CSV table of C-alpha atoms and ligand atoms in Angstrom, one decimal:
chain,number,residue,atom,x,y,z
A,1,MET,CA,-22.4,-16.4,13.9
A,2,THR,CA,-23.7,-19.6,12.2
A,3,THR,CA,-27.4,-20.1,11.5
A,4,PRO,CA,-28.9,-23.5,11.8
A,5,SER,CA,-29.4,-25.1,8.4
A,6,SER,CA,-33.0,-25.5,7.3
A,7,LYS,CA,-32.1,-28.5,5.2
A,8,PRO,CA,-33.1,-31.9,6.4
A,9,ARG,CA,-30.3,-33.5,8.3
A,10,ILE,CA,-29.3,-37.0,7.1
A,11,LEU,CA,-26.8,-39.6,8.4
A,12,VAL,CA,-25.3,-42.0,5.9
A,13,SER,CA,-24.1,-44.7,8.2
A,14,ARG,CA,-21.6,-46.6,6.0
A,15,ALA,CA,-19.4,-45.7,3.0
A,16,ILE,CA,-21.4,-45.4,-0.2
A,17,PHE,CA,-20.7,-44.5,-3.8
A,18,PRO,CA,-19.3,-40.9,-3.8
A,19,GLU,CA,-21.6,-39.8,-6.7
A,20,VAL,CA,-24.7,-40.9,-4.7
A,21,LEU,CA,-23.3,-39.2,-1.6
A,22,ALA,CA,-22.8,-36.0,-3.7
A,23,GLN,CA,-26.4,-36.0,-4.7
A,24,LEU,CA,-27.5,-36.3,-1.1
A,25,GLU,CA,-25.1,-33.5,-0.2
A,26,SER,CA,-26.7,-31.2,-2.8
A,27,VAL,CA,-30.0,-31.4,-1.1
A,28,PHE,CA,-29.4,-32.3,2.6
A,29,ASP,CA,-27.1,-31.5,5.4
A,30,VAL,CA,-25.3,-34.8,5.4
A,31,GLU,CA,-23.0,-36.5,8.0
A,32,HIS,CA,-21.3,-39.5,6.3
A,33,ASN,CA,-19.0,-42.3,7.2
A,34,GLN,CA,-16.9,-42.6,4.1
A,35,ALA,CA,-14.1,-44.0,6.4
A,36,ASP,CA,-16.5,-46.9,6.8
A,37,ALA,CA,-16.0,-47.2,10.5
A,38,LEU,CA,-18.1,-49.8,12.3
A,39,TRP,CA,-20.2,-47.9,14.8
A,40,SER,CA,-21.6,-49.5,18.0
A,41,ALA,CA,-25.3,-49.3,18.6
A,42,GLN,CA,-24.6,-46.4,21.1
A,43,GLU,CA,-22.4,-44.5,18.6
A,44,LEU,CA,-25.1,-44.8,15.9
A,45,ILE,CA,-27.6,-43.3,18.4
A,46,THR,CA,-25.2,-40.5,19.2
A,47,ARG,CA,-24.6,-39.7,15.5
A,48,LEU,CA,-28.4,-39.8,14.9
A,49,GLN,CA,-29.1,-37.0,17.4
A,50,GLY,CA,-30.8,-34.2,15.5
A,51,LYS,CA,-31.0,-36.2,12.2
A,52,ASP,CA,-34.2,-36.4,10.2
A,53,GLY,CA,-33.2,-39.4,8.1
A,54,VAL,CA,-30.7,-42.2,7.8
A,55,LEU,CA,-29.3,-44.3,5.0
A,56,THR,CA,-28.5,-47.7,6.4
A,57,THR,CA,-27.1,-50.9,5.0
A,58,GLY,CA,-28.4,-54.2,6.3
A,59,SER,CA,-25.7,-54.1,9.1
A,60,GLU,CA,-27.1,-51.3,11.2
A,61,CYS,CA,-29.9,-52.2,13.7
A,62,ILE,CA,-32.8,-49.8,13.9
A,63,SER,CA,-34.2,-50.9,17.3
A,64,ALA,CA,-37.1,-49.6,19.4
A,65,GLU,CA,-34.5,-48.3,21.8
A,66,LEU,CA,-32.8,-46.3,19.0
A,67,LEU,CA,-36.1,-44.9,17.9
A,68,GLN,CA,-36.9,-43.7,21.4
A,69,ALA,CA,-33.5,-42.1,21.7
A,70,CYS,CA,-33.7,-40.3,18.3
A,71,PRO,CA,-37.1,-38.6,18.4
A,72,GLN,CA,-36.3,-36.4,15.4
A,73,LEU,CA,-35.7,-39.4,13.1
A,74,ARG,CA,-38.5,-39.7,10.4
A,75,ILE,CA,-37.1,-42.1,7.8
A,76,CYS,CA,-34.7,-45.1,7.6
A,77,ALA,CA,-33.7,-46.0,4.0
A,78,ASN,CA,-32.1,-49.4,3.8
A,79,MET,CA,-29.7,-50.1,1.0
A,80,ALA,CA,-30.8,-53.8,1.0
A,81,VAL,CA,-33.8,-55.7,0.0
A,82,GLY,CA,-33.9,-57.5,3.4
A,83,PHE,CA,-34.8,-55.3,6.3
A,84,ASN,CA,-34.6,-57.6,9.3
A,85,ASN,CA,-32.2,-55.0,10.8
A,86,PHE,CA,-35.3,-52.8,11.2
A,87,ASP,CA,-37.8,-53.2,14.1
A,88,VAL,CA,-40.7,-52.5,11.7
A,89,PRO,CA,-43.5,-52.6,14.2
A,90,ALA,CA,-41.6,-50.1,16.5
A,91,MET,CA,-41.0,-47.9,13.4
A,92,THR,CA,-44.6,-48.0,12.4
A,93,ALA,CA,-45.9,-47.3,15.9
A,94,SER,CA,-43.5,-44.4,16.4
A,95,GLY,CA,-44.2,-42.8,13.0
A,96,VAL,CA,-40.9,-43.7,11.3
A,97,GLN,CA,-41.0,-44.5,7.6
A,98,GLY,CA,-38.8,-47.5,6.5
A,99,THR,CA,-37.8,-48.3,2.9
A,100,ASN,CA,-35.8,-51.1,1.3
A,101,ALA,CA,-34.1,-51.6,-2.1
A,102,PRO,CA,-36.0,-54.4,-3.9
A,103,ASP,CA,-36.1,-55.2,-7.7
A,104,VAL,CA,-32.8,-53.6,-8.7
A,105,LEU,CA,-30.9,-56.6,-7.3
A,106,THR,CA,-33.2,-59.4,-8.3
A,107,GLU,CA,-31.4,-60.7,-11.4
A,108,THR,CA,-27.9,-60.1,-10.0
A,109,THR,CA,-28.7,-62.0,-6.9
A,110,ALA,CA,-30.4,-64.8,-8.8
A,111,ASP,CA,-27.2,-65.1,-11.0
A,112,PHE,CA,-25.2,-65.5,-7.9
A,113,GLY,CA,-27.5,-68.0,-6.3
A,114,PHE,CA,-27.2,-70.1,-9.4
A,115,ALA,CA,-23.4,-69.7,-9.5
A,116,LEU,CA,-23.2,-70.8,-5.9
A,117,LEU,CA,-25.4,-73.8,-6.6
A,118,MET,CA,-23.1,-74.8,-9.5
A,119,ALA,CA,-19.9,-74.2,-7.5
A,120,THR,CA,-21.3,-76.3,-4.7
A,121,ALA,CA,-22.7,-79.2,-6.7
A,122,ARG,CA,-19.6,-79.4,-8.9
A,123,ARG,CA,-17.2,-79.0,-5.9
A,124,MET,CA,-15.3,-76.0,-7.5
A,125,ALA,CA,-14.0,-74.5,-4.2
A,126,GLU,CA,-12.9,-77.8,-2.8
A,127,SER,CA,-11.1,-78.9,-5.9
A,128,GLU,CA,-9.5,-75.5,-6.4
A,129,HIS,CA,-8.1,-75.6,-2.8
A,130,PHE,CA,-6.7,-79.1,-3.6
A,131,LEU,CA,-5.0,-77.8,-6.8
A,132,ARG,CA,-3.5,-74.7,-5.0
A,133,ALA,CA,-2.2,-76.9,-2.3
A,134,GLY,CA,-0.1,-78.8,-4.9
A,135,LEU,CA,-2.0,-82.0,-4.3
A,136,TRP,CA,-3.0,-82.7,-7.9
A,137,LYS,CA,-0.6,-85.5,-9.1
A,138,ARG,CA,-2.7,-87.4,-11.6
A,139,TRP,CA,-6.2,-87.6,-13.2
A,140,SER,CA,-8.5,-90.2,-11.7
A,141,TYR,CA,-11.9,-91.4,-12.7
A,142,ASP,CA,-13.7,-90.3,-9.5
A,143,MET,CA,-11.7,-87.3,-8.6
A,144,PHE,CA,-14.1,-84.5,-7.3
A,145,CYS,CA,-17.2,-86.1,-8.8
A,146,GLY,CA,-20.1,-83.9,-7.9
A,147,SER,CA,-23.8,-84.0,-8.9
A,148,ASP,CA,-25.5,-82.9,-12.1
A,149,ILE,CA,-27.4,-79.7,-12.3
A,150,HIS,CA,-29.1,-80.2,-15.7
A,151,GLY,CA,-32.2,-82.4,-15.4
A,152,ALA,CA,-32.0,-82.5,-11.6
A,153,THR,CA,-34.8,-81.4,-9.2
A,154,LEU,CA,-34.3,-77.8,-8.0
A,155,GLY,CA,-36.1,-77.0,-4.8
A,156,ILE,CA,-36.7,-73.3,-3.8
A,157,LEU,CA,-37.8,-72.2,-0.3
A,158,GLY,CA,-39.2,-68.7,-0.6
A,159,MET,CA,-40.6,-67.9,-4.0
A,160,GLY,CA,-40.3,-64.1,-4.1
A,161,ARG,CA,-38.7,-62.2,-6.9
A,162,ILE,CA,-35.2,-63.7,-6.4
A,163,GLY,CA,-36.6,-67.2,-6.0
A,164,GLN,CA,-38.5,-66.9,-9.2
A,165,GLY,CA,-35.3,-65.6,-10.9
A,166,ILE,CA,-33.5,-68.8,-9.8
A,167,ALA,CA,-36.4,-71.0,-10.9
A,168,ARG,CA,-36.4,-69.4,-14.4
A,169,ARG,CA,-32.7,-70.1,-14.7
A,170,GLY,CA,-33.0,-73.7,-13.6
A,171,PHE,CA,-36.1,-74.4,-15.7
A,172,HIS,CA,-35.3,-72.6,-19.0
A,173,GLY,CA,-31.5,-72.8,-18.9
A,174,PHE,CA,-30.8,-76.2,-17.4
A,175,GLY,CA,-34.0,-78.3,-17.9
A,176,MET,CA,-34.4,-78.7,-14.2
A,177,LYS,CA,-37.6,-79.9,-12.5
A,178,VAL,CA,-38.5,-77.0,-10.2
A,179,ILE,CA,-40.5,-77.4,-7.0
A,180,TYR,CA,-41.0,-74.7,-4.4
A,181,HIS,CA,-42.5,-74.0,-1.1
A,182,ASN,CA,-43.6,-70.5,0.0
A,183,ARG,CA,-46.1,-69.0,2.5
A,184,ARG,CA,-48.2,-68.0,-0.5
A,185,ARG,CA,-48.7,-70.1,-3.7
A,186,LEU,CA,-47.9,-68.2,-6.9
A,187,ASP,CA,-50.7,-67.8,-9.4
A,188,ALA,CA,-50.8,-70.3,-12.3
A,189,GLU,CA,-49.3,-67.8,-14.8
A,190,MET,CA,-46.3,-67.1,-12.6
A,191,GLU,CA,-45.8,-70.8,-11.9
A,192,ALA,CA,-45.8,-71.5,-15.6
A,193,ALA,CA,-43.3,-68.7,-16.3
A,194,CYS,CA,-40.9,-70.4,-13.8
A,195,GLY,CA,-41.9,-73.9,-14.7
A,196,ALA,CA,-42.4,-74.4,-10.9
A,197,ARG,CA,-44.7,-76.7,-9.0
A,198,TYR,CA,-45.9,-75.9,-5.5
A,199,VAL,CA,-45.2,-78.6,-2.8
A,200,ASP,CA,-45.3,-78.8,1.0
A,201,LYS,CA,-42.2,-78.3,2.9
A,202,ALA,CA,-41.6,-82.1,3.6
A,203,THR,CA,-41.8,-82.8,-0.1
A,204,LEU,CA,-39.4,-80.0,-0.9
A,205,LEU,CA,-36.9,-81.4,1.6
A,206,THR,CA,-37.1,-85.0,0.5
A,207,GLN,CA,-37.3,-84.5,-3.3
A,208,SER,CA,-34.8,-81.7,-3.9
A,209,ASP,CA,-31.4,-82.5,-5.4
A,210,HIS,CA,-30.4,-78.9,-4.9
A,211,LEU,CA,-32.3,-76.8,-2.4
A,212,VAL,CA,-31.9,-73.0,-2.5
A,213,LEU,CA,-33.1,-70.8,0.4
A,214,VAL,CA,-34.4,-67.4,-0.5
A,215,VAL,CA,-36.8,-66.8,2.3
A,216,PRO,CA,-36.7,-63.5,4.3
A,217,TYR,CA,-35.4,-63.7,7.9
A,218,SER,CA,-38.0,-63.5,10.6
A,219,ALA,CA,-38.9,-65.2,13.9
A,220,GLU,CA,-40.9,-67.7,11.8
A,221,SER,CA,-38.0,-68.5,9.5
A,222,HIS,CA,-35.3,-68.7,12.2
A,223,HIS,CA,-33.6,-72.1,11.9
A,224,VAL,CA,-36.1,-73.2,9.4
A,225,ILE,CA,-33.4,-75.6,8.2
A,226,GLY,CA,-32.0,-77.4,11.3
A,227,ALA,CA,-31.0,-80.9,12.2
A,228,LYS,CA,-34.5,-82.3,11.7
A,229,GLU,CA,-34.9,-80.8,8.2
A,230,LEU,CA,-31.3,-81.8,7.2
A,231,ALA,CA,-32.1,-85.4,8.2
A,232,GLN,CA,-35.0,-85.4,5.7
A,233,MET,CA,-32.8,-84.4,2.7
A,234,LYS,CA,-31.2,-86.7,0.3
A,235,SER,CA,-27.6,-87.7,1.1
A,236,THR,CA,-26.6,-86.6,-2.3
A,237,ALA,CA,-28.3,-83.2,-1.9
A,238,THR,CA,-26.8,-79.7,-1.9
A,239,LEU,CA,-28.1,-76.8,0.1
A,240,VAL,CA,-27.6,-73.1,-0.9
A,241,ASN,CA,-28.3,-70.2,1.4
A,242,ILE,CA,-28.3,-66.7,-0.2
A,243,ALA,CA,-31.1,-65.4,2.1
A,244,ARG,CA,-29.9,-64.5,5.6
A,245,GLY,CA,-27.9,-66.0,8.4
A,246,GLY,CA,-30.1,-67.6,11.1
A,247,ILE,CA,-32.4,-69.3,8.5
A,248,VAL,CA,-30.0,-72.3,8.7
A,249,ASP,CA,-28.7,-73.7,12.0
A,250,ASP,CA,-25.1,-73.5,11.0
A,251,ALA,CA,-23.9,-75.8,13.8
A,252,ALA,CA,-26.3,-78.5,12.7
A,253,LEU,CA,-25.3,-77.9,9.0
A,254,ALA,CA,-21.6,-78.4,9.8
A,255,CYS,CA,-22.5,-81.7,11.5
A,256,ALA,CA,-24.6,-82.8,8.5
A,257,LEU,CA,-21.8,-81.9,6.1
A,258,ARG,CA,-19.2,-83.7,8.1
A,259,SER,CA,-21.2,-86.9,8.6
A,260,GLY,CA,-22.3,-87.0,4.9
A,261,GLN,CA,-26.0,-86.5,5.7
A,262,ILE,CA,-26.0,-84.1,2.8
A,263,ALA,CA,-23.4,-83.8,0.1
A,264,ALA,CA,-22.5,-80.1,0.1
A,265,ALA,CA,-23.5,-76.6,0.9
A,266,GLY,CA,-23.0,-73.2,-0.5
A,267,LEU,CA,-23.4,-70.3,1.9
A,268,ASP,CA,-23.3,-66.6,1.3
A,269,VAL,CA,-24.8,-65.6,4.7
A,270,PHE,CA,-24.1,-66.7,8.2
A,271,GLU,CA,-25.6,-66.6,11.7
A,272,GLY,CA,-23.8,-63.7,13.4
A,273,GLU,CA,-21.9,-62.7,10.3
A,274,PRO,CA,-19.2,-61.6,9.7
A,275,ARG,CA,-18.3,-64.3,12.2
A,276,VAL,CA,-18.6,-67.7,10.7
A,277,HIS,CA,-19.2,-70.9,12.7
A,278,PRO,CA,-15.8,-72.4,13.2
A,279,ASP,CA,-17.0,-75.9,12.3
A,280,LEU,CA,-18.0,-74.6,8.8
A,281,LEU,CA,-14.4,-73.4,8.3
A,282,THR,CA,-13.1,-76.9,8.7
A,283,VAL,CA,-15.5,-79.0,6.7
A,284,PRO,CA,-14.3,-79.4,3.1
A,285,ASN,CA,-17.7,-79.7,1.3
A,286,VAL,CA,-18.9,-76.2,1.7
A,287,VAL,CA,-18.4,-73.1,-0.5
A,288,LEU,CA,-18.3,-70.0,1.6
A,289,THR,CA,-18.7,-66.4,0.3
A,290,PRO,CA,-18.9,-63.2,2.3
A,291,HIS,CA,-22.5,-62.0,1.7
A,292,ILE,CA,-21.8,-60.8,-1.9
A,293,ALA,CA,-24.9,-62.1,-3.8
A,294,SER,CA,-25.9,-58.6,-4.9
A,295,ALA,CA,-22.3,-57.5,-5.4
A,296,THR,CA,-21.8,-56.2,-8.9
A,297,LEU,CA,-20.9,-52.5,-9.3
A,298,ALA,CA,-24.0,-51.7,-11.4
A,299,THR,CA,-26.4,-53.4,-8.9
A,300,ARG,CA,-24.8,-52.0,-5.7
A,301,ARG,CA,-24.9,-48.5,-7.3
A,302,ALA,CA,-28.6,-49.0,-8.2
A,303,MET,CA,-29.3,-50.1,-4.6
A,304,ALA,CA,-27.5,-47.0,-3.2
A,305,GLN,CA,-29.4,-44.8,-5.7
A,306,LEU,CA,-32.7,-46.3,-4.7
A,307,ALA,CA,-32.0,-45.7,-1.0
A,308,ALA,CA,-31.0,-42.1,-1.8
A,309,ASP,CA,-34.1,-41.6,-4.0
A,310,ASN,CA,-36.3,-42.7,-1.2
A,311,LEU,CA,-34.8,-40.1,1.1
A,312,LEU,CA,-35.2,-37.4,-1.7
A,313,ARG,CA,-38.8,-38.4,-2.4
A,314,PHE,CA,-39.6,-38.4,1.3
A,315,PHE,CA,-38.3,-34.9,2.0
A,316,VAL,CA,-39.1,-33.3,-1.3
A,317,HIS,CA,-42.5,-34.9,-2.3
A,318,GLY,CA,-43.7,-36.5,1.0
A,319,ASP,CA,-43.8,-40.0,-0.3
A,320,VAL,CA,-41.3,-42.9,-1.0
A,321,LEU,CA,-40.7,-45.4,-3.7
A,322,THR,CA,-40.3,-48.7,-1.9
A,323,PRO,CA,-41.9,-48.5,1.6
A,324,VAL,CA,-41.7,-51.4,4.0
A,325,ASN,CA,-44.3,-49.9,6.4
A,326,THR,CA,-47.1,-47.4,6.7
A,327,PRO,CA,-46.4,-45.4,9.8
A,328,VAL,CA,-49.5,-44.9,11.9
A,329,ALA,CA,-48.6,-41.2,12.7
A,330,SER,CA,-46.0,-38.8,11.5
A,331,ARG,CA,-43.3,-37.5,13.8
A,332,ASN,CA,-42.9,-33.7,14.3
B,1,LIG,C1,-28.7,-58.3,0.8
B,1,LIG,O1,-28.6,-59.2,1.5
B,1,LIG,C2,-30.0,-57.6,0.8
B,1,LIG,O2,-30.9,-57.8,1.5
B,1,LIG,O3,-30.0,-56.7,-0.1
């Protein structure tokens, strides 16, 4: 006869680093998904039955319906800094702790944002495709001319930790003029460290040579860059989105790229990813990457470890390291 385990029961909803999984397995009763199957919303609910906690990536949705169907669930630990896959008000109201994975990915993601900006402005993907296609027959004076990064105006929408990392790179490394718009203005010391000047959104759109989006996704930031905003940008401008799909209206962006309303875009995130708007696949002046801004082994390992540490802290010490909410009541 088997006796029910007294260990907390945890679901790890996607494949993660085996060594992090092994740590969880040494403390918890773990169901994992090392086969990395993509579960439907219903299958996730089924697998969560009787689970006390879950380690999610940004791809699994923790909805009010799921919370209601999984009354034993007490904590959702996201292996991502963004947590728009969580219905936070529903979690808070139903006593479920949410955590995310901030800080450990800041510099890696800022590196990538800057790399995508450079690849976009200097037309690296477009010119590489041209070379691979065997179309390079001779040098010419204006072949794949892009726009300068050094000395240009770098605009940043969303000046959190990653936005500040990009600002520092632009200001200290490339002598850029940095302007930003954010819900909250940084204090003077932080602005000085990034060499950044606060402007309103219209000024950001009209003055940026390169505009990088690092704003979290919410109802408020949905399509914050659409046809109207693209029309306000310089025709020579580049746009980079490393934040979340849905912040940019991808259909409007494809039109703006095709018509030359802006010069180029670099996108790491897409509305409805992993699907990509078909029009973006056919315009040449866009660099497309599959949501990899935080993807170095060291950083992804640190993100998984932080999510695991949140679960360990919660069940062993009754607190967490990086909460995204303060539940109003506790379950059970
Ligand atoms: C990645 O997109 C994250 O939110 O960590």
